[in-house]
CSV table of C-alpha atoms in Angstrom, one decimal:
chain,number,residue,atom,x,y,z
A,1051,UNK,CA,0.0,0.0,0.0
A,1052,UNK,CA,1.3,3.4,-1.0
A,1053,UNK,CA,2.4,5.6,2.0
A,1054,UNK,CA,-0.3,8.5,2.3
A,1055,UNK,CA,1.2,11.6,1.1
A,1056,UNK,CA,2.8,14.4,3.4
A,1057,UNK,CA,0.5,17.7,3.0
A,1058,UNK,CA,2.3,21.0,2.9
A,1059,UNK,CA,-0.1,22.1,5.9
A,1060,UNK,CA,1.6,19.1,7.4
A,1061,UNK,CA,5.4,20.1,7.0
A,1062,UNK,CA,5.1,23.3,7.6
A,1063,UNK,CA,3.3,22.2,11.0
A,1064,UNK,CA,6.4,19.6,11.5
A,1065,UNK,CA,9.3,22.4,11.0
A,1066,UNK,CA,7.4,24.6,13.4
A,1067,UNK,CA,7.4,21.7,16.0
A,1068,UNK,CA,11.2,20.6,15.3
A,1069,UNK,CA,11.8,25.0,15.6
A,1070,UNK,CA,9.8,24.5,18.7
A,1071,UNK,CA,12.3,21.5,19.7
A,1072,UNK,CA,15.2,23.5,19.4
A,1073,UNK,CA,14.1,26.3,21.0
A,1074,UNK,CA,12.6,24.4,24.1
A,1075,UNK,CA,16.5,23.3,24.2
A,1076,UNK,CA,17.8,26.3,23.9
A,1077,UNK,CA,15.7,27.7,26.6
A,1078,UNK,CA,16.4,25.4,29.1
A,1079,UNK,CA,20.0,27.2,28.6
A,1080,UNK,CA,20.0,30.6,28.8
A,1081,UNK,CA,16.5,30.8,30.5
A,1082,UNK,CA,18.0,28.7,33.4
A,1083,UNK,CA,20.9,30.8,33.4
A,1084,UNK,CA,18.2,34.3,33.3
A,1085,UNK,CA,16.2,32.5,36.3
A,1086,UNK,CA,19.4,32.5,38.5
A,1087,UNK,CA,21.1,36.0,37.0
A,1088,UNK,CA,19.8,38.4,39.6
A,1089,UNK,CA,20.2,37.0,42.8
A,1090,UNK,CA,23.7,35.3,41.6
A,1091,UNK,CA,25.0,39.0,40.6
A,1092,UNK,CA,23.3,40.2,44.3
A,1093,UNK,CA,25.6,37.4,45.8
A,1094,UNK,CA,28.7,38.2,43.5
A,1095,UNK,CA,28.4,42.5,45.1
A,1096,UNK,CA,26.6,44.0,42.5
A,1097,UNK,CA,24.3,46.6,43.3
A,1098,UNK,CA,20.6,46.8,42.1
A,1099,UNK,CA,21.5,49.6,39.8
A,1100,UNK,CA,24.4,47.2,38.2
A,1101,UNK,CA,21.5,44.3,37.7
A,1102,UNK,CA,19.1,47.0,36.0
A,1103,UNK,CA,22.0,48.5,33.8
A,1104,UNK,CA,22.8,44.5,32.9
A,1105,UNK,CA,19.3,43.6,32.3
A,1106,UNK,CA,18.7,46.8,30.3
A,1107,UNK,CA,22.1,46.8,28.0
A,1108,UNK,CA,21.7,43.0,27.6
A,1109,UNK,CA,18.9,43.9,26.0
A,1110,UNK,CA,19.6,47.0,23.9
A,1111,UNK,CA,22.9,43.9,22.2
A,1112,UNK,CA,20.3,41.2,22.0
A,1113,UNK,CA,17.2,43.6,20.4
A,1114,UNK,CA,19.3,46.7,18.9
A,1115,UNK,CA,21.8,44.6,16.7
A,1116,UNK,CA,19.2,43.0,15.5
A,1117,UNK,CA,18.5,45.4,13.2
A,1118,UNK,CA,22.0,44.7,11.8
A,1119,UNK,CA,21.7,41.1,11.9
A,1120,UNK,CA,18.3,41.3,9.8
A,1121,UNK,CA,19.5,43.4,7.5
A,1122,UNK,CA,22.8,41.2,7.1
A,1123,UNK,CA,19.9,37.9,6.6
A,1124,UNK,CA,18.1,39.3,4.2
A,1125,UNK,CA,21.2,40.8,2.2
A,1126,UNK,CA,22.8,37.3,2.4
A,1127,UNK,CA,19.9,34.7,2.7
A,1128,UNK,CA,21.8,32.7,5.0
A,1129,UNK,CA,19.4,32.6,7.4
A,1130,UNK,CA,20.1,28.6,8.4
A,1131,UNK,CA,23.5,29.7,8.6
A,1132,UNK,CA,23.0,32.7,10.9
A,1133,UNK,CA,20.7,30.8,13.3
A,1134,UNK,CA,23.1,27.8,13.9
A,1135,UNK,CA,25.9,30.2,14.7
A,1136,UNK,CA,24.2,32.3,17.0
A,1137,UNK,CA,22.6,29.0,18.7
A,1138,UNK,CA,26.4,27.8,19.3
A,1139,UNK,CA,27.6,30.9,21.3
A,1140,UNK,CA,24.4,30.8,23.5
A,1141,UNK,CA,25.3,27.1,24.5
A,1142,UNK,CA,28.8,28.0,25.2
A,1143,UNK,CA,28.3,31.2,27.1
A,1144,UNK,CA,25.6,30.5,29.7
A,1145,UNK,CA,27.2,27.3,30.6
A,1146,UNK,CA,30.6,29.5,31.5
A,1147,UNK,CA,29.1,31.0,34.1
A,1148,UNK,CA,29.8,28.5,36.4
A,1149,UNK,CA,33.6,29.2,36.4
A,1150,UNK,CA,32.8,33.0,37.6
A,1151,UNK,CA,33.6,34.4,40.8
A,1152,UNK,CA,33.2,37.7,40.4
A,1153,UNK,CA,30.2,40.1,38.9
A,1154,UNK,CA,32.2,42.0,35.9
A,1155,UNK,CA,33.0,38.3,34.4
A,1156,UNK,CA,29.1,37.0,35.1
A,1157,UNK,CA,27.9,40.5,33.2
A,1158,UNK,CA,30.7,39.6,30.3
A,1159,UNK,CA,28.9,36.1,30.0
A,1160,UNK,CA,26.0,37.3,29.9
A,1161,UNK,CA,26.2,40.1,27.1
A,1162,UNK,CA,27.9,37.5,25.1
A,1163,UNK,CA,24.7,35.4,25.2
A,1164,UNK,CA,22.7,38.6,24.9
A,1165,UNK,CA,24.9,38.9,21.5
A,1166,UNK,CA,24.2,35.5,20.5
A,1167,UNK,CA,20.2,36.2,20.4
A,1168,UNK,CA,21.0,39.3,18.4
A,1169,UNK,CA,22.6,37.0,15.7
A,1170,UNK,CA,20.2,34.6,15.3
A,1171,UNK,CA,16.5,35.8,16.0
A,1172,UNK,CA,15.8,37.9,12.8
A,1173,UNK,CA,17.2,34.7,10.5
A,1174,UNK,CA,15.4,32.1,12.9
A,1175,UNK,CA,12.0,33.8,12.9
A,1176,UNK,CA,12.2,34.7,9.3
A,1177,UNK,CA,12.3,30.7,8.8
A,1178,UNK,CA,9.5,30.5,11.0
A,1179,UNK,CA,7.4,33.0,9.4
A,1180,UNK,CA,7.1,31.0,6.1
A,1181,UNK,CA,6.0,28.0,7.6
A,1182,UNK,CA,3.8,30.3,10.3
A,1183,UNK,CA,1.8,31.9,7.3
A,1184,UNK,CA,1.0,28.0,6.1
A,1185,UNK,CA,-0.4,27.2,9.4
A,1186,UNK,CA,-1.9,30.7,10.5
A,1187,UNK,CA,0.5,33.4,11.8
A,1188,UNK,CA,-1.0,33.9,15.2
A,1189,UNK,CA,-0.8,29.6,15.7
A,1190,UNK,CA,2.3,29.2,14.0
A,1191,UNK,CA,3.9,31.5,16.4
A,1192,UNK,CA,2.1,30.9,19.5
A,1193,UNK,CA,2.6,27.1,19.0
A,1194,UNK,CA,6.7,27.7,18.8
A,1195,UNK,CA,5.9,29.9,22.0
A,1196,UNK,CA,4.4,27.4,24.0
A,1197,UNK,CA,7.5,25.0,22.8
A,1198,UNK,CA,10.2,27.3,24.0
A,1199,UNK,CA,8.5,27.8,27.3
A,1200,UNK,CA,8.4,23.9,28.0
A,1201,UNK,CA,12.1,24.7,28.1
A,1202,UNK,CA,11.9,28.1,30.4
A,1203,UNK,CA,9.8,26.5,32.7
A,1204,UNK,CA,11.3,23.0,33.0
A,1205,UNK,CA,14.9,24.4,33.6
A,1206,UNK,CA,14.3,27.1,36.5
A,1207,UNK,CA,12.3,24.2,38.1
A,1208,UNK,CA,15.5,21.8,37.6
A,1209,UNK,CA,18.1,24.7,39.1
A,1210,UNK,CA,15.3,25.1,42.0
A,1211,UNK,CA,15.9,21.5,43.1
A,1212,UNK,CA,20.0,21.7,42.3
A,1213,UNK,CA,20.2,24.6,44.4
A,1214,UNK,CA,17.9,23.3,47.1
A,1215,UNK,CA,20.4,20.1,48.0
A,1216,UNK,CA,23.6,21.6,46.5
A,1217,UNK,CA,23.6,25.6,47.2
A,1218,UNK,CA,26.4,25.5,44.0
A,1219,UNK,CA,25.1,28.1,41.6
A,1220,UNK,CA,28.5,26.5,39.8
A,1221,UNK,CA,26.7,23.2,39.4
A,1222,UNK,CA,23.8,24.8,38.3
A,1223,UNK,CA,25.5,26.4,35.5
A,1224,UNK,CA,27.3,23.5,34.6
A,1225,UNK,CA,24.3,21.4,34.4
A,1226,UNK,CA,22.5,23.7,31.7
A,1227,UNK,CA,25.4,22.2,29.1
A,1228,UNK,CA,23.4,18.8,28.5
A,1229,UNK,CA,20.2,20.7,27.3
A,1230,UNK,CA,23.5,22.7,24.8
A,1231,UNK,CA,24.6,20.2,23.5
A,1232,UNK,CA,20.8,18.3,22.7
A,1233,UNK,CA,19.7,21.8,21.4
A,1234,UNK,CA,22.4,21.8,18.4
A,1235,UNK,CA,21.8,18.3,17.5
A,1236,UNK,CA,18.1,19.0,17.0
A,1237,UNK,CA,19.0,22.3,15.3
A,1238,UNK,CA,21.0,20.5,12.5
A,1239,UNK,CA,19.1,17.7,12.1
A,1240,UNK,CA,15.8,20.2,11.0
A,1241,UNK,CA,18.3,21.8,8.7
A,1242,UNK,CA,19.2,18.6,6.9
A,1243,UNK,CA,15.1,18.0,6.9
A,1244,UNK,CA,14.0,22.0,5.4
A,1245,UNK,CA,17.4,22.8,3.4
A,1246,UNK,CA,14.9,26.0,2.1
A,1247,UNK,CA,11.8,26.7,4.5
A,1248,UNK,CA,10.7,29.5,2.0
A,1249,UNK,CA,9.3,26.2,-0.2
A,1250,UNK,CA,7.0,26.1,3.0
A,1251,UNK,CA,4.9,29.1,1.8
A,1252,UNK,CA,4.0,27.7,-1.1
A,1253,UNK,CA,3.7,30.7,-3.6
A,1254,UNK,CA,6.0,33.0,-5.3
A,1255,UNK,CA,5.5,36.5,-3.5
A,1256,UNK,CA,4.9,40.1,-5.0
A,1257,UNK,CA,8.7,41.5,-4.9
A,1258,UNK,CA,8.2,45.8,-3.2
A,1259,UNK,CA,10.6,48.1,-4.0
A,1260,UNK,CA,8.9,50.3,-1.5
A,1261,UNK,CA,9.6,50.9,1.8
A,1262,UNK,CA,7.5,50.3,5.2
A,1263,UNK,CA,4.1,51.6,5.3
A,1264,UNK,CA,2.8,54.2,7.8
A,1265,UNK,CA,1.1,51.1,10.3
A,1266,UNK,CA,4.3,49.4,10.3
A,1267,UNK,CA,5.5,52.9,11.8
A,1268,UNK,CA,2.5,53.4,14.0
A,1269,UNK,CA,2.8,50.0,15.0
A,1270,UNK,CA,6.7,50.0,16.1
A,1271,UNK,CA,5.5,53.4,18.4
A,1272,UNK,CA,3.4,51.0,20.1
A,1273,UNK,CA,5.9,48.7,20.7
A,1274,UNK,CA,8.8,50.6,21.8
A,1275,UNK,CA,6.3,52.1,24.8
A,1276,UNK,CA,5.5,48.8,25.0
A,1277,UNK,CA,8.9,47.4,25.3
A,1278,UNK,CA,9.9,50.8,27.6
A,1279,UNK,CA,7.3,49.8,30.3
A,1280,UNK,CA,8.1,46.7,31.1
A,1281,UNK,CA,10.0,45.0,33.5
A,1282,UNK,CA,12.8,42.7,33.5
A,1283,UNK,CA,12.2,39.3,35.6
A,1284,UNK,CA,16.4,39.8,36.9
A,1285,UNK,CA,15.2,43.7,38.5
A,1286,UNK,CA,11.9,41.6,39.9
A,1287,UNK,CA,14.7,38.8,41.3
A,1288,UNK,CA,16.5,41.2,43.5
A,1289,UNK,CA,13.7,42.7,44.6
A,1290,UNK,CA,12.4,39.6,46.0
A,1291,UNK,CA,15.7,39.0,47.2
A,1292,UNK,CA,16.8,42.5,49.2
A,1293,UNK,CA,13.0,42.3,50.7
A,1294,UNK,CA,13.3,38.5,51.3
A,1295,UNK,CA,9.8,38.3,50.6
A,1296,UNK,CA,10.9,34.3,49.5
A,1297,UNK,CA,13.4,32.2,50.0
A,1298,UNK,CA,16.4,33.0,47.4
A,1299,UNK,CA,16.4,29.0,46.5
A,1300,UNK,CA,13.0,29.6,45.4
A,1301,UNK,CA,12.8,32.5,43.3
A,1302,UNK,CA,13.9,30.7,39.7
A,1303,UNK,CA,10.4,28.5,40.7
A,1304,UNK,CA,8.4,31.5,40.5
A,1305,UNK,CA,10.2,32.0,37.0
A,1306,UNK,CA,9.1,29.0,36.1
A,1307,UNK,CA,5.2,29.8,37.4
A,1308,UNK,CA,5.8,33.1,34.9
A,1309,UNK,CA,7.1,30.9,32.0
A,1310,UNK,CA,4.0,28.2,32.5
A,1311,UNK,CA,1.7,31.4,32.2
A,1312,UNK,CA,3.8,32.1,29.4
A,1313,UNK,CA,3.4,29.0,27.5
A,1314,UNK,CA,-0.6,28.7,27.7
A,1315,UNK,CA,-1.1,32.6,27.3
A,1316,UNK,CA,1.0,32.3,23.6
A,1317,UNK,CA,-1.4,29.5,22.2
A,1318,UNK,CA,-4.3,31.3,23.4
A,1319,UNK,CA,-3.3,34.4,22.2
A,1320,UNK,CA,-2.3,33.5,19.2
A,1321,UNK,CA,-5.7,31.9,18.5
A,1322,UNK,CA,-7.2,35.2,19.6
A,1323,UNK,CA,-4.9,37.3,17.6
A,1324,UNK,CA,-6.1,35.4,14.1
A,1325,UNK,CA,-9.7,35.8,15.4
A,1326,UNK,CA,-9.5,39.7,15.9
A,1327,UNK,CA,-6.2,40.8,15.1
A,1328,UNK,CA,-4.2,43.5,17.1
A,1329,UNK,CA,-7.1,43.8,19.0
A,1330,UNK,CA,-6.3,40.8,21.1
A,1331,UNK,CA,-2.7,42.8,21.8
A,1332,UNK,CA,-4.2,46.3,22.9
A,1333,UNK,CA,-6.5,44.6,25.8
A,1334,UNK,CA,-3.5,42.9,26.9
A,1335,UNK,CA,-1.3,45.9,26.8
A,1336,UNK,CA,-3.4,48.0,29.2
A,1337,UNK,CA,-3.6,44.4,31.4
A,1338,UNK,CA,0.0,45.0,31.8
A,1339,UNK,CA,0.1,48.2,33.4
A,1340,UNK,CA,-1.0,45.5,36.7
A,1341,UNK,CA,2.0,43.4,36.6
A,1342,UNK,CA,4.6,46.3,38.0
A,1343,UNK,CA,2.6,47.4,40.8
A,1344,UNK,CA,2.1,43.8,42.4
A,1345,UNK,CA,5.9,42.6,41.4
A,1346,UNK,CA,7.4,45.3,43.1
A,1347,UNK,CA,4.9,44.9,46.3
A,1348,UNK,CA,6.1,43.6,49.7
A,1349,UNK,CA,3.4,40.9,49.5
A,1350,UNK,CA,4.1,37.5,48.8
A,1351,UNK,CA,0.1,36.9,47.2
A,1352,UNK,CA,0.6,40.4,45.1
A,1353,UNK,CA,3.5,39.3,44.3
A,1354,UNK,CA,1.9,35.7,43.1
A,1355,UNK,CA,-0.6,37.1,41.2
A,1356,UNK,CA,2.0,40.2,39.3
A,1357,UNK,CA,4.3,37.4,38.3
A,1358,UNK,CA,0.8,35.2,36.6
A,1359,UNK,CA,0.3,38.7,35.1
A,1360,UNK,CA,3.9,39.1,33.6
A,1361,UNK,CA,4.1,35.5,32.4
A,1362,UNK,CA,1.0,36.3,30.3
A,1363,UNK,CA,1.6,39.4,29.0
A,1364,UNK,CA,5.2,37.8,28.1
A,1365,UNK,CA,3.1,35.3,26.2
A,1366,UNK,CA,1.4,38.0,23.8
A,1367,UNK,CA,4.8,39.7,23.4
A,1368,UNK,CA,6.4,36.1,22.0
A,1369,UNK,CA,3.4,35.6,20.1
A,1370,UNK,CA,1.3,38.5,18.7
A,1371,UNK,CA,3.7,41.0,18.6
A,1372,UNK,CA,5.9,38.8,16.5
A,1373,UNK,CA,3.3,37.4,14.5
A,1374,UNK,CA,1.8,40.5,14.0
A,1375,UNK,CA,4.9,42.0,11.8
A,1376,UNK,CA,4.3,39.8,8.8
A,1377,UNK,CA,0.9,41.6,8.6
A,1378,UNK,CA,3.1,44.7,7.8
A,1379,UNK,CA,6.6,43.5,6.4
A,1380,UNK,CA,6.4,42.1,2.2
A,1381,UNK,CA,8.1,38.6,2.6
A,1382,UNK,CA,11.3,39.9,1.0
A,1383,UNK,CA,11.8,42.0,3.8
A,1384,UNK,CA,10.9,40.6,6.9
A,1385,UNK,CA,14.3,40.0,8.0
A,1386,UNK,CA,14.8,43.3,7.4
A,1387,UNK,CA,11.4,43.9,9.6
A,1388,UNK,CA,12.0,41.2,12.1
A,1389,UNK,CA,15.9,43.3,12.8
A,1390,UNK,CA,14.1,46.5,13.2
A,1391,UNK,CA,11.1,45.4,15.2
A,1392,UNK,CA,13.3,44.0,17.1
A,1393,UNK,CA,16.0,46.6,17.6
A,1394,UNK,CA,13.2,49.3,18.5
A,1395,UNK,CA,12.0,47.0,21.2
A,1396,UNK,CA,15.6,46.5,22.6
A,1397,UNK,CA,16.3,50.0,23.0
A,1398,UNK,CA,13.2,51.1,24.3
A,1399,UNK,CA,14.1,48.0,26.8
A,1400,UNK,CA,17.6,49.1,27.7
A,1401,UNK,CA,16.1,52.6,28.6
A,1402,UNK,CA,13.2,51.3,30.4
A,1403,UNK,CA,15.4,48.6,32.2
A,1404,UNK,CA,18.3,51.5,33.3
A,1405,UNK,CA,15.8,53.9,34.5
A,1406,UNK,CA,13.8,51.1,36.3
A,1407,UNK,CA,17.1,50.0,37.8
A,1408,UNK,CA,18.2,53.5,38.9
A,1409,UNK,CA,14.5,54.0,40.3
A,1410,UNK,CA,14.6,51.0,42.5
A,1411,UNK,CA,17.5,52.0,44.3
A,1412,UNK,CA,15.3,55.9,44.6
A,1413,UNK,CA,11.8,55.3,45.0
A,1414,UNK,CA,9.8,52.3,44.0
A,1415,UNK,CA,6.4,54.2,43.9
A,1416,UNK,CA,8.0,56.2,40.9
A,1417,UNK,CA,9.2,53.0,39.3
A,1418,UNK,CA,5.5,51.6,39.6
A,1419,UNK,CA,4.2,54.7,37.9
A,1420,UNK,CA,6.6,55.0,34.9
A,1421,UNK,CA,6.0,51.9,34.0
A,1422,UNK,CA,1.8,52.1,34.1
A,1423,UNK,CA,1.9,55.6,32.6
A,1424,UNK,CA,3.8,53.9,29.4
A,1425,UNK,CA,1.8,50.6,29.3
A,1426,UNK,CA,-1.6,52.5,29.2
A,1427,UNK,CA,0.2,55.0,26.5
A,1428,UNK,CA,1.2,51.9,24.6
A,1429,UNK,CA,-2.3,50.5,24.3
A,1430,UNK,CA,-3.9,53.5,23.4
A,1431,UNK,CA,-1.1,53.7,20.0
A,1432,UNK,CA,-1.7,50.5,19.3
A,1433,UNK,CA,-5.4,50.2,19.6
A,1434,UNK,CA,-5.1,53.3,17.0
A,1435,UNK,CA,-3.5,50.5,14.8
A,1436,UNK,CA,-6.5,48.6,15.2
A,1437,UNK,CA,-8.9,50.4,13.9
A,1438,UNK,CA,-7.3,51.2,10.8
């Protein structure tokens, strides 16, 4: 009997899922090593203006250069290329940190993993994007979201339990090079399966000589507020660690509470965003402007429920805010698109993240109302997208 024939809903479902794979892998690595990176600075001296200025340039290399790195994909087409290179330096870096004993080296580490994401992302979701647009953008890339989280949640919970019986942030580190090394086999392997994940799309597209339009624009505004207001989980770490509102053991568990939110909020959002479009991302915008008020609180419940509220909104932002650029970008471009979306989110999130820090070690009551003056400003640019 002849073996039924592989649809092309079917593979591009399959690369999404081995995408996913990887990703879950890759995860485990540096999203361990992110669960850990606040209170391990705290013990290595830094100060909580030191872990916001980390946090926030980390993220102005990881999002900024992407802007380089997409345009470099785009120019070159060597997207598999691009995403297996910057794959390799993540599972080298994160791993390192376990031979650090003192802050400057840990922050070193951690830019170079920061760099790594820079390299890869615009190529990686590029590839993901073809097969996304198969499947449905908003369930393509929620379903890669929920993936990768299975990593970021499954990885915090392992360092929770290593740290529990060992108190070795070192082992810790060390451990997250098994999930490395599993993450590059994967990775190859789905290159050897989709050699050209364009095929995926099945048609030829409309080639634009012209550049971005105005909602593109509009849309990026959105974001960068967006990207400005929010809080990074490593500022959220120390907090909970110079209050000792919880145990410092048990703060990468809470990470992984965020991440779980984060994995069933993508694939729900997602759905919604095909359903009703940006939408589905302005509701959870103002929903945001919660999260920094209860994460910065000195109660462990408020503190609970703002760390389910940041995992969700973290959800949309993997999802629907990247699935929502290939409404905008003409396929030829989207690496192009994916660099500068991301870039504009990475500054906005090293200038958030600096003033956050600075704030912290001021006045927390102005931290908290920064950051909900720019959500609620965020979801009113980007329900303006909406509508038109």
């Amino acid at each position: 009997m002849q073996a039924k024939a592989v649809t092309p809903y079917q593979r591009a479902f399959q690369f999404i899922v081995l995408m996913g794979i990887v990703s879950l892998l890759a995860d485990m690595v540096y999203e361990g090593g992110r669960s850990l990176s606040g209170q391990y600075l705290a013990l290595l001296g830094a100060s909580g203006t030191v872990v916001g200025l980390t946090a926030g340039i980390g993220e102005l290399i990881g999002y900024g250069l992407r802007l380089v790195f997409g345009y470099l994909s785009d120019r070159t087409r060597r997207y598999w290329l691009l995403t297996i290179l910057g794959y390799g330096m993540t599972v080298i870096a994160v791993p390192l940190l376990a031979l650090t004993n003192n802050w400057p080296l840990a922050v070193g580490l951690l830019m170079v993993e920061r760099l790594s994401k820079a390299l890869r992302s615009p190529a990686k979701d590029t590839l993901i994007s073809y097969a996304a647009e198969r499947v449905g953008a908003g369930k393509g890339f929620g379903l890669h979201e929920v993936l990768d989280q299975v990593g970021a949640i499954a990885a915090p919970l392992l360092l929770t339990g290593v740290l529990a019986f060992s108190n070795s942030f070192q082992l810790a580190f060390g451990l997250l090079i098994i999930p490395g090394v599993l993450c590059m086999a994967v990775l190859l392997t789905a290159r050897r399966q989709f050699p050209q994940p364009a095929d995926l799309i099945g048609k030829t597209p409309t080639l634009s000589t012209t550049g971005f339009s105005r909602q593109f624009w509009l849309y990026m505004i959105g974001v960068t507020l967006f990207a400005a207001a929010s809080v990074d989980f490593a500022l959220a770490a120390y907090h909970l660690q110079q209050q000792r509102i919880i145990a410092s053991a048990a703060i990468p568990a809470l990470y992984a509470l965020a991440m779980t939110v984060d994995a069933v909020a993508a694939f729900g959002f997602g759905f919604l965003y095909d359903r009703i479009g940006l939408y589905a991302l302005v509701g959870i915008t103002a929903l945001a402007a919660l999260s920094t008020p209860l994460l910065f609180s000195d109660g462990f419940l408020m503190v609970i429920i703002g760390i389910v509220i940041w995992g969700g909104v973290l959800g949309a932002q993997e999802s629907i805010l990247r699935a929502a650029v290939t409404r905008f970008a003409p396929l030829e471009r989207r690496g192009a698109a994916y660099g500068l979306f991301n870039a504009g989110f990475g500054i906005s999130w090293f200038v958030g993240s600096a003033c956050f820090g600075l704030l912290y070690d001021i006045s927390r009551p102005a931290l908290i109302d920064v950051s909900v003056v720019l959500h609620l400003t965020a979801a009113l640019v980007l329900w303006s997208v909406a509508r038109r």
